[in-house]
Coordinates of C-alpha atoms and ligand atoms in Angstrom, one line a residue:
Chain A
X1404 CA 0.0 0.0 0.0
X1405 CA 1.4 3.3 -1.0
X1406 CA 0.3 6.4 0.6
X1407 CA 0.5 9.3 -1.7
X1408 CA -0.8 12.7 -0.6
X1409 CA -2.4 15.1 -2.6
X1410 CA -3.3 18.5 -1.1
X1411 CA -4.2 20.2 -4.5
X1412 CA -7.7 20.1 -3.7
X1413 CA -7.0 21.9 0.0
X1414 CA -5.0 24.6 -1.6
X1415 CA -7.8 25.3 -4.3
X1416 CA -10.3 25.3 -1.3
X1417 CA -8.2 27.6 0.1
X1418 CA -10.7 30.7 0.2
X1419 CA -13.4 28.7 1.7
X1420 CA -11.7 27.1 4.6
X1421 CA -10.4 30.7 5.4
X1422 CA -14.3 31.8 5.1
X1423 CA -15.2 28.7 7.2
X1424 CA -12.3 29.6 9.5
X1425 CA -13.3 33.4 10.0
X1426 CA -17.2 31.7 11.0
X1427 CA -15.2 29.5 13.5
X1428 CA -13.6 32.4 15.4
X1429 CA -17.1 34.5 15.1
X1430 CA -18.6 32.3 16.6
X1431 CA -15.8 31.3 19.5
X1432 CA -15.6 34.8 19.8
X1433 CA -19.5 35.8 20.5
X1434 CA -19.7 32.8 22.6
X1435 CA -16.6 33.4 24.7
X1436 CA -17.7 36.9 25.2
X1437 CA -21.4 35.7 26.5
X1438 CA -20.2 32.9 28.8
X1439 CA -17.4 34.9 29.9
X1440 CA -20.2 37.7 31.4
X1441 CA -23.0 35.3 31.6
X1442 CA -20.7 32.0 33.6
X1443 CA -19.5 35.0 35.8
X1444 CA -22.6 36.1 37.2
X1445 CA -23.9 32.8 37.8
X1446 CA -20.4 31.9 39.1
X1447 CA -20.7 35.0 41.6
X1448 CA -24.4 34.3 42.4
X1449 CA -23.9 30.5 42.9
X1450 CA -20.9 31.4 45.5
X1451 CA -23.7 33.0 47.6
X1452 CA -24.7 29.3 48.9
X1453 CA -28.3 29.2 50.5
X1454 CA -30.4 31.4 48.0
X1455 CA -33.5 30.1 45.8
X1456 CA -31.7 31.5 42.5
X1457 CA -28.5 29.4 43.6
X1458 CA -30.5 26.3 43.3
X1459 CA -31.8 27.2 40.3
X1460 CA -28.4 27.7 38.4
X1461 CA -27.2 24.7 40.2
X1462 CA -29.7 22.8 38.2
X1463 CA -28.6 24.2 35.4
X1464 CA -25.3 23.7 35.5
X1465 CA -26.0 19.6 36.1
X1466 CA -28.6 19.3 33.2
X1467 CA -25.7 21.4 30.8
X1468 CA -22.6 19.3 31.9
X1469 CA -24.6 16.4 32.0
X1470 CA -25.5 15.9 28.8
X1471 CA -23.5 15.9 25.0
X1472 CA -23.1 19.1 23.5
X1473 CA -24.4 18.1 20.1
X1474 CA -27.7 16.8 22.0
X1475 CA -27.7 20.4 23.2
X1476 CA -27.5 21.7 19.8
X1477 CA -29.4 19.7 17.9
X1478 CA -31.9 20.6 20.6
X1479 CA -31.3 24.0 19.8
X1480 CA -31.7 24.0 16.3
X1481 CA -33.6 20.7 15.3
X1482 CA -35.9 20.5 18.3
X1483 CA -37.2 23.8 19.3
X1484 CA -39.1 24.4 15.5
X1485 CA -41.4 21.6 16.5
X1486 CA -42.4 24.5 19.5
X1487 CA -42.5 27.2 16.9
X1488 CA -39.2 29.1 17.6
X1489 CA -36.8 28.9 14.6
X1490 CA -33.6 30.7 15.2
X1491 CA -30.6 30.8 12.4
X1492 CA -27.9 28.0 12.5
X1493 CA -25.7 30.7 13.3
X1494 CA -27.5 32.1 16.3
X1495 CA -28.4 28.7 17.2
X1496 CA -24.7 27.9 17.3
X1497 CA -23.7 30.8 19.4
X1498 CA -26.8 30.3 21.9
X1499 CA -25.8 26.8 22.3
X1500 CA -21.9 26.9 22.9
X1501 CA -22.7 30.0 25.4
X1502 CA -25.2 28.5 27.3
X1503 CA -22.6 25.1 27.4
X1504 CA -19.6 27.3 28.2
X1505 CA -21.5 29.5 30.7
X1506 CA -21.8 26.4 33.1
X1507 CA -18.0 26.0 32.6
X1508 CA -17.1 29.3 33.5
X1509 CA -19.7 29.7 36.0
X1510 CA -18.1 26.8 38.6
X1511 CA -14.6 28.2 37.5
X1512 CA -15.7 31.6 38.9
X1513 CA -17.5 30.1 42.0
X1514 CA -14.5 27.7 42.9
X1515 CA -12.1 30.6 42.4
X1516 CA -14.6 33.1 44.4
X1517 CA -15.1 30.4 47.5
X1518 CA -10.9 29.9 47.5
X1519 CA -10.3 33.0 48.9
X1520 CA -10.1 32.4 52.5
X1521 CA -12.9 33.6 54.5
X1522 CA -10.7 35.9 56.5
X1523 CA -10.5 38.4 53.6
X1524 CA -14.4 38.8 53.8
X1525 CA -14.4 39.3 57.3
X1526 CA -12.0 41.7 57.6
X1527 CA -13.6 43.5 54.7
X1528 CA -16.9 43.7 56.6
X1529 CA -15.6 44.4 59.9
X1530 CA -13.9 47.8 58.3
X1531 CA -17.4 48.6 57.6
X1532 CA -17.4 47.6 53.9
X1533 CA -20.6 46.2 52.5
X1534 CA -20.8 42.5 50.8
X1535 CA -20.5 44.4 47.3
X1536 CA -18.1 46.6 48.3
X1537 CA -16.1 43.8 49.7
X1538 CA -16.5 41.6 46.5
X1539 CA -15.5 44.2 44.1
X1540 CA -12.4 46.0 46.1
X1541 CA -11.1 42.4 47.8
X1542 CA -12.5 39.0 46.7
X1543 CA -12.7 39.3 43.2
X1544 CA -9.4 40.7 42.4
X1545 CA -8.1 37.8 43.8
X1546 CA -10.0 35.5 42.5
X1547 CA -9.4 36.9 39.0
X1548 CA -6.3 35.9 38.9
X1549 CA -7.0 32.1 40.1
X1550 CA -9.6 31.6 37.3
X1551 CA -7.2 33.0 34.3
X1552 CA -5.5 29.1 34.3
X1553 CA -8.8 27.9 34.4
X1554 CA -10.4 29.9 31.4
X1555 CA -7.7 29.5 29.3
X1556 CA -8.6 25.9 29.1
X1557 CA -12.4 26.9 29.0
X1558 CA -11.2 28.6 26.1
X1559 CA -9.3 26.2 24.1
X1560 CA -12.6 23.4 24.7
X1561 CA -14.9 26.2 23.7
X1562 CA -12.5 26.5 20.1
X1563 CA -12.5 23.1 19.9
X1564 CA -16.1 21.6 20.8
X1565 CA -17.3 24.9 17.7
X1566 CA -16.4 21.8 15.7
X1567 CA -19.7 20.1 16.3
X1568 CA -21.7 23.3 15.0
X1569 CA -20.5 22.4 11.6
X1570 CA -23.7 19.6 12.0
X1571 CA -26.3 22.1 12.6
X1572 CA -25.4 23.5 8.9
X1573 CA -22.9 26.4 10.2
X1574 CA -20.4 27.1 7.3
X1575 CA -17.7 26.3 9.6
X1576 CA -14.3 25.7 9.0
X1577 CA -15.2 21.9 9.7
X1578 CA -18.2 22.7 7.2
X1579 CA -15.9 24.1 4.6
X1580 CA -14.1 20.9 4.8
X1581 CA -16.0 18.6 4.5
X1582 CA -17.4 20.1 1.2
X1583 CA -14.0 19.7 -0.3
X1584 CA -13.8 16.4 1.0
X1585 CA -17.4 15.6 -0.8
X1586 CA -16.0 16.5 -4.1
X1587 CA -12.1 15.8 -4.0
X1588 CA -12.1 12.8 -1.5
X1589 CA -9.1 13.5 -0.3
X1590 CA -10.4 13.5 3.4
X1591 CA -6.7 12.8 5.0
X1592 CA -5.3 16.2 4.0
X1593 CA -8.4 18.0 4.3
X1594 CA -8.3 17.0 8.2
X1595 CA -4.9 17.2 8.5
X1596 CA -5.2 20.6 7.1
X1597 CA -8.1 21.8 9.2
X1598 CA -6.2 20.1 12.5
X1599 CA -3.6 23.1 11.6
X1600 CA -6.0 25.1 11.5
X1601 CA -7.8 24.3 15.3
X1602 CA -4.0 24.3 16.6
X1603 CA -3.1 27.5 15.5
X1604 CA -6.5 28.8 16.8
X1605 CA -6.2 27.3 20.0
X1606 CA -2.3 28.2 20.3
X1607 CA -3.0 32.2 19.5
X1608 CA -5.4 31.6 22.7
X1609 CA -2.7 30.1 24.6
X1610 CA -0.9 32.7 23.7
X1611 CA -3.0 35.7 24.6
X1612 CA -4.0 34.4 27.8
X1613 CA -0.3 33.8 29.4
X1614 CA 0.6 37.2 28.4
X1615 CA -2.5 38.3 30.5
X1616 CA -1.8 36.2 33.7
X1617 CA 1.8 37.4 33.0
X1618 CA 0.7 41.2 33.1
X1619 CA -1.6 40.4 36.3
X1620 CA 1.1 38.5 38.0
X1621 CA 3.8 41.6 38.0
X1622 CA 1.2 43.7 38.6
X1623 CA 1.1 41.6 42.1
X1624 CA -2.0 40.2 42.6
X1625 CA -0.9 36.9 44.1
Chain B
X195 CA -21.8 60.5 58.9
X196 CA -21.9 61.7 62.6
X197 CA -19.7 60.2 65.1
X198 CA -21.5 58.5 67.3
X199 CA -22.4 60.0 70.7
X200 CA -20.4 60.0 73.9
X201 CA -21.9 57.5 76.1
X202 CA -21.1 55.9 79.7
X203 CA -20.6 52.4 77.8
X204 CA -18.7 52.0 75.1
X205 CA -19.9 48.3 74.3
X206 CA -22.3 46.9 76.1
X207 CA -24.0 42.6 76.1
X208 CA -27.0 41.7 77.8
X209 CA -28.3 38.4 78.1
X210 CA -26.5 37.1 75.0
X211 CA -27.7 33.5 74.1
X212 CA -25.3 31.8 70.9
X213 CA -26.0 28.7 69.3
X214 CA -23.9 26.9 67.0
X215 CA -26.6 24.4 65.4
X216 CA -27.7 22.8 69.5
X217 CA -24.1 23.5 70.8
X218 CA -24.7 26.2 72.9
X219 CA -21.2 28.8 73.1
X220 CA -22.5 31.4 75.2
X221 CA -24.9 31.2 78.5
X222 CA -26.5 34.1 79.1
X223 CA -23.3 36.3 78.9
X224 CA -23.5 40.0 80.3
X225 CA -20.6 42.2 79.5
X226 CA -19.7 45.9 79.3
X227 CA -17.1 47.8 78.6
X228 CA -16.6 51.6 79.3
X229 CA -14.8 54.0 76.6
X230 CA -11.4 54.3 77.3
X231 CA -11.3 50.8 79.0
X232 CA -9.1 48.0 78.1
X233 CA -10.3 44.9 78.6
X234 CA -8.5 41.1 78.2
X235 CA -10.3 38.4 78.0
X236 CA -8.7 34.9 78.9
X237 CA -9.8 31.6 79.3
X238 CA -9.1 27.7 77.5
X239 CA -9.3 27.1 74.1
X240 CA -13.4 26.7 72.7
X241 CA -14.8 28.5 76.1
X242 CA -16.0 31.2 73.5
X243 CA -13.9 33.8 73.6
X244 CA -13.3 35.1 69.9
X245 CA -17.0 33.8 69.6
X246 CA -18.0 36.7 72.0
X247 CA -15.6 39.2 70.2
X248 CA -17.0 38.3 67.3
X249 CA -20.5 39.4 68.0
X250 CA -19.7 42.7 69.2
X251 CA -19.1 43.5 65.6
X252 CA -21.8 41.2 63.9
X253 CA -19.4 38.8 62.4
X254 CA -21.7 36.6 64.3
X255 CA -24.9 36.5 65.3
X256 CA -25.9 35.8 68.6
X257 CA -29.7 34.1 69.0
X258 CA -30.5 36.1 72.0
X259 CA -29.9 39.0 74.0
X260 CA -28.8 43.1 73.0
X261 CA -25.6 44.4 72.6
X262 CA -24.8 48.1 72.2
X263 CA -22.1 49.8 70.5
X264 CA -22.3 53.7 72.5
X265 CA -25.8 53.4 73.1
X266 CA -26.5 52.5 69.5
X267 CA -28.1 48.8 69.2
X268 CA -26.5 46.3 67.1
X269 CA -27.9 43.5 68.4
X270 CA -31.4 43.7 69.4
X271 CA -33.5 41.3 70.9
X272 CA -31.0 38.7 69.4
X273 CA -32.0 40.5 65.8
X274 CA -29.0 41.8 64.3
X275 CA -29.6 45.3 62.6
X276 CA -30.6 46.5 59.2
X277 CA -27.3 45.5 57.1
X278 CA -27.1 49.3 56.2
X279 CA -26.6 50.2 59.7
X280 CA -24.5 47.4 60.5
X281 CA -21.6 48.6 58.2
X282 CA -21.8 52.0 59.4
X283 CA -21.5 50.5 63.5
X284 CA -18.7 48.5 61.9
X285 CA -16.7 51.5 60.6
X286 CA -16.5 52.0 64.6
X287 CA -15.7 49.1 65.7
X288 CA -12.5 48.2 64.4
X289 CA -11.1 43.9 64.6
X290 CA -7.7 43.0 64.1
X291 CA -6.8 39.1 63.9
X292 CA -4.7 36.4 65.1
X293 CA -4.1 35.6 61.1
X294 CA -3.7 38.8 59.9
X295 CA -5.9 38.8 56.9
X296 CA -4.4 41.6 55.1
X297 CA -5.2 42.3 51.8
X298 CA -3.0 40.0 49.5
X299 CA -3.3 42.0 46.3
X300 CA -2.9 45.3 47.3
X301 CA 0.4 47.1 48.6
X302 CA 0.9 47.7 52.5
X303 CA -0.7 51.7 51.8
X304 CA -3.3 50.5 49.6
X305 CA -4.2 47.8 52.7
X306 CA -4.4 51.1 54.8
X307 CA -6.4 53.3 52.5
X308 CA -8.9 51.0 50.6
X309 CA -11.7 51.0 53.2
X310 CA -11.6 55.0 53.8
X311 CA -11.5 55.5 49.9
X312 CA -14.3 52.6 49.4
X313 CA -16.1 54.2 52.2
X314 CA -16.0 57.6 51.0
X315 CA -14.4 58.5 54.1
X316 CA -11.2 60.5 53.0
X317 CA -10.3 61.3 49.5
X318 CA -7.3 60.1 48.1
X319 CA -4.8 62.5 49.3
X320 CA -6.3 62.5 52.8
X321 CA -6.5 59.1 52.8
X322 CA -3.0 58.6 52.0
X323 CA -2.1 61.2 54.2
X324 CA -3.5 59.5 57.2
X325 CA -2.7 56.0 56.2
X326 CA 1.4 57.5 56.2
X327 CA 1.0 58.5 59.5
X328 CA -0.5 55.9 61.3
X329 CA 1.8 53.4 59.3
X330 CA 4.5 55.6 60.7
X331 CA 3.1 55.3 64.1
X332 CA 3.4 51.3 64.0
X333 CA 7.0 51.4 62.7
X334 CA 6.4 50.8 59.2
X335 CA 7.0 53.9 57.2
X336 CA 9.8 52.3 55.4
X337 CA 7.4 49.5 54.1
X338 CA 4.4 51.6 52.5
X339 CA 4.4 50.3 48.8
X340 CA 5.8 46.7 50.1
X341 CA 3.1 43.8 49.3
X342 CA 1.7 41.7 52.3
X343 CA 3.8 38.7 51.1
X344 CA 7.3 40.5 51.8
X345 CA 6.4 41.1 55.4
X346 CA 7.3 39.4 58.6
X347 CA 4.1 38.1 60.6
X348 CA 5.4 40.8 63.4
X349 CA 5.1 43.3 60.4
X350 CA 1.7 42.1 58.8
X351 CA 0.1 42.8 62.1
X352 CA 1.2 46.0 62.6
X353 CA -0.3 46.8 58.7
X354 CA -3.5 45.2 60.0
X355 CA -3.7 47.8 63.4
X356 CA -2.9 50.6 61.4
X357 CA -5.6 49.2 58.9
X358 CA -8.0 49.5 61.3
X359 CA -7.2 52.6 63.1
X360 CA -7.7 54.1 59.4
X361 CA -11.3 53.9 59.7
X362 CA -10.7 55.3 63.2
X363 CA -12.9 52.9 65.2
X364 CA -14.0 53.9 68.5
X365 CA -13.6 50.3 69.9
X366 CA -11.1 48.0 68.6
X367 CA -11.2 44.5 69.5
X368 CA -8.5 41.9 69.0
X369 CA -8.4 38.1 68.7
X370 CA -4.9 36.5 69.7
X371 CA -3.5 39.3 68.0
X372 CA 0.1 37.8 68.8
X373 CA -0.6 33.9 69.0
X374 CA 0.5 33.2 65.0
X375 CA 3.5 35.1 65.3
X376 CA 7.1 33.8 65.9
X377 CA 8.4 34.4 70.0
X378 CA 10.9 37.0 69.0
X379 CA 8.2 39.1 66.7
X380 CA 5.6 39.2 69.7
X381 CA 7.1 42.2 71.1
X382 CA 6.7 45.0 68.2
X383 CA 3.2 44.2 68.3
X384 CA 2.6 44.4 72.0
X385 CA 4.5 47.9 71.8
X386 CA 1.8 49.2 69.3
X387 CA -1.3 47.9 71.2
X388 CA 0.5 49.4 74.6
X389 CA 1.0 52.8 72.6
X390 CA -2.8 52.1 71.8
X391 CA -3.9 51.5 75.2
X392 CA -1.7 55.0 76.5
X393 CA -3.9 56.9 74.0
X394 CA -7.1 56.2 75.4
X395 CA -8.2 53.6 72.7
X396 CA -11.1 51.3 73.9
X397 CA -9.6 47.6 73.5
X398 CA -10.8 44.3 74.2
X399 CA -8.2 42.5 73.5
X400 CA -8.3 37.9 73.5
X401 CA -4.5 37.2 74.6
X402 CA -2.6 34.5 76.2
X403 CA 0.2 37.2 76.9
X404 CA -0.2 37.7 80.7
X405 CA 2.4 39.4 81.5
X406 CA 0.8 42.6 78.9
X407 CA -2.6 42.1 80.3
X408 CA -1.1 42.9 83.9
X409 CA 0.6 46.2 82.4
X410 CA -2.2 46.9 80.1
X411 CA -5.2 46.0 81.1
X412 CA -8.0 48.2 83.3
X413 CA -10.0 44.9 84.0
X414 CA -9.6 41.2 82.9
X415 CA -12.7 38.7 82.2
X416 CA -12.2 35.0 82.6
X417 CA -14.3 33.1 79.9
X418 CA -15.3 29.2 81.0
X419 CA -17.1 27.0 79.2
X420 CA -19.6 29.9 77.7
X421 CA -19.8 31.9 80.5
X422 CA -18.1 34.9 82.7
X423 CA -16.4 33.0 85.6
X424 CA -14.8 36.3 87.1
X425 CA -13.5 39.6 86.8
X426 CA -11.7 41.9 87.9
X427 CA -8.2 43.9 88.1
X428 CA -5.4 41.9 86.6
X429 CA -3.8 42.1 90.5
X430 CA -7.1 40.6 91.4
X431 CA -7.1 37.8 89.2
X432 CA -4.0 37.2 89.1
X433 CA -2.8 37.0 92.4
X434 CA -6.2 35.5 94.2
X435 CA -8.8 34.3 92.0
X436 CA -11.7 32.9 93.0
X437 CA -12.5 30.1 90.7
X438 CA -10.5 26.8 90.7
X439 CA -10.8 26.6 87.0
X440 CA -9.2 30.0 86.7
X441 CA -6.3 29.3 89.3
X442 CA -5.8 25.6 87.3
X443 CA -6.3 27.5 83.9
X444 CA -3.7 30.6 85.3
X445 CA -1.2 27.6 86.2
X446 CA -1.2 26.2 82.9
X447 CA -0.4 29.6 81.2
X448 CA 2.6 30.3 83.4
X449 CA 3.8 26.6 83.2
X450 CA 3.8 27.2 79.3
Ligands
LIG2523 N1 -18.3 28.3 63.1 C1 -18.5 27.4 64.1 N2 -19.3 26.4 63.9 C2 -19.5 25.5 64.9 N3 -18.9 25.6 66.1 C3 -18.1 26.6 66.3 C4 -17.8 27.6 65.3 N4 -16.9 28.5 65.8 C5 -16.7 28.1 67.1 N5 -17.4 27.0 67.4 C6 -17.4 26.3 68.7 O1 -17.7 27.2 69.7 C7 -17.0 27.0 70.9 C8 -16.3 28.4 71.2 O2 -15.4 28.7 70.2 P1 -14.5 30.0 70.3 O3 -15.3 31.1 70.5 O4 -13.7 30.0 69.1 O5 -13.6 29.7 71.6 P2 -12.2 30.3 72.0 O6 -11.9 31.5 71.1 O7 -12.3 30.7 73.4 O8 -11.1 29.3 71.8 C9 -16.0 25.9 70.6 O9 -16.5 24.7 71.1 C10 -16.0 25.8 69.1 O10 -15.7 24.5 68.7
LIG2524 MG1 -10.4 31.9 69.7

């Protein structure tokens, strides 16, 4: 058996797996932004053990983690119609991966919020400083910098699991190659091709985010 | 924000009840201290000592009983006040801690200025200004833009006094303020509280350092098993206490 590679058909496809690739990071992008704000106020409230709302986004971080992603989506996109609410693959795909995302980041925010000892809180409030006061001016600061290890990583699986949007018709990069793949065959290169592409991606990320922790570490919080 | 009235008690309990879960901490505890007063409180290990500190600034919260800060209620028919209120008793009723809890993040200045500036207190010059001096006052003027993590225990819990005097309490209560520190650091900190105590400060102070609560102190308390055993000057409970537990509890200090 010889193995003979052929990536003629990648480098004419060029154009769209760069399209596909500029949907990828859209949608990365959009959803990072969302879970980022969304996970942290869930995180914050679901730190505050012992209220009703608590419970509530407890729940929903065990249904979301508990179940596949692309059962989430296809949910999402081929489910809800059959209710009457139609959304565009693209929103779909945005909707989904935040709301996924959001229960990531949310217990990355809560365990970095409950792992500052308790000591900073009470001295905090016996100063005379409110609980919000206290949160913004001592605990979160903090616990910023503990959770910037944690959403990198977030990050990268967010990049990654966009993948899967590719199946609920999203002209992702993953969509863009399989196309190729439909009318060259050549399904080897194609991946190997789009497996650059993801590492790159995810690497850029990598990247970013250690210059960030860097930047927060000299400025010397913790 | 007015400072709150003179009054003939600085801090007064009535009647405090506290609960953890069915384990009850503290039996009907009455206890008052007058301004200017400093008060040690001693007794063994889980006979509620920080527990009672604690509740003189709502940190907890005790199930029964009243407890004034100058006249002022804080704890009212074992209801703690509206949360409002509570922060603005608490700006007067400063706490310093056997582990330190200074502020990790921020520099040794910023430790002393963040709850005026978040308070609204001072503005930034004035707060700076008076965070200087009273870092200056503890010893420490050569370590203003040091971070916590540089500093000797000794050192921390001279930032966390002058921390608290920033917000200039009118009672300041201290729990084992020297018991996480190394031998040879215990003394700088004693100094300060003593320099403290000269000035009139109000202090109840949780200590196993007898030797300062017979310079310092107007009046130590004997805690026992959730309850006041005795009182009195440090010559009188020192010298010829009344209770066997606190003559058995005195011996095993001095042993130590
Ligand atoms: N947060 C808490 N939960 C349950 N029990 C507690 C808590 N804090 C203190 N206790 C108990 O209350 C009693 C008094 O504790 P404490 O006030 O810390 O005593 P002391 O400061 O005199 O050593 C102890 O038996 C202790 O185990
Ligand atoms: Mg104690």
């Amino acid at each position: 058996m010889s193995l003979e590679l052929d990536f003629t058909p990648v480098i004419e496809g060029l154009p769209t797996l760069l399209d596909g690739t500029m949907i990828t990071i859209a949608v990365t992008a959009c959803s990072l932004a969302i879970s980022l704000v969304v996970g942290s106020i869930i995180g914050v409230i679901r730190s505050n053990r012992g209220t009703l709302l608590c419970y509530i986004f407890d729940g929903y971080v065990a249904v979301i983690r508990g179940t596949p992603l692309l059962v989430q989506l296809f949910i999402w996109y081929y489910g809800l119609p059959r209710v009457g609410i139609m959304l565009p693959a693209f929103l779909c795909g945005v909707v989904g991966l935040s709301l996924y995302s959001s229960s990531y980041v949310s217990e990355i925010v809560r365990g970095a919020i409950q792992s500052i000892d308790k000591g900073q809180m009470e001295a905090s409030r016996s100063l005379g400083m409110s609980k919000q006061q206290a949160m913004r001016k001592i605990i979160m600061p903090q616990a910023f910098v503990r959770m910037l290890p944690p959403l990198g990583n977030e990050t990268i699986a967010l990049i990654k699991n966009s993948a899967l949007i590719s199946l609920i018709t999203i002209h992702d990069v993953m969509h863009a190659g399989a196309n190729i793949i439909s009318t060259s065959y050549r399904d080897l290169e194609t991946y190997i091709f789009i497996a650059c592409i993801y590492f790159v991606l995810t690497n850029t990320a990598t990247f970013i985010l250690r210059k960030i922790e860097k930047h927060k570490l000299k400025a010397g919080a913790i | 924000m007015s400072k709150i009235e003179p009054h003939n008690s600085a801090l007064s309990l009535s009647g405090i009840q506290k609960y953890y879960d069915d384990h009850h901490v503290l039996k009907s505890v009455d206890f008052s201290v007058k301004p200017g007063e400093v008060v040690v409180l001693i007794g063994p290990s889980g006979s509620g000592k920080s527990t009672l500190l604690r509740c003189c600034n709502g940190l907890e919260i005790a199930q029964e009983g009243d407890i004034t800060i100058f006249g002022q209620p804080l704890v009212a028919g074992g209801k703690l006040i509206e949360d409002r209120e509570l922060n603005r008793l608490r700006e007067d009723v400063g706490m310093v801690f056997q582990s330190f809890n200074l502020f990790p993040h921020l520099s040794v200045l910023e430790n002393v200025c963040v709850a005026p500036l978040t308070l609204k207190k001072a503005t930034r010059p004035k707060a700076e200004k008076l965070a200087k001096e009273l870092l200056a006052k503890v010893g420490l003027s050569d370590k203003i833009d040091a971070m916590p993590g540089n500093l000797s225990g000794g050192q921390k819990q001279r930032v966390a006094i002058a921390r608290a005097l920033a917000m200039t309490p009118s009672v300041l209560l201290f729990d084992e303020p020297t018991s996480a520190l190394d031998p040879e650091l215990v003394g700088e900190v004693l100094q300060v509280m003593k320099m403290l105590a000269k000035d009139g400060m109000t202090m109840i102070i949780v200590t196993h350092e007898m030797n300062f609560a017979r310079d310092v102190a107007d009046r130590v308390v004997m805690m026992d098993n959730g309850t006041i055993l005795e009182e009195g000057t440090p010559e009188q409970i020192f010298k010829s206490p009344t209770h066997a537990r606190t003559q058995e509890f005195l011996q095993t200090v001095f042993a130590a």
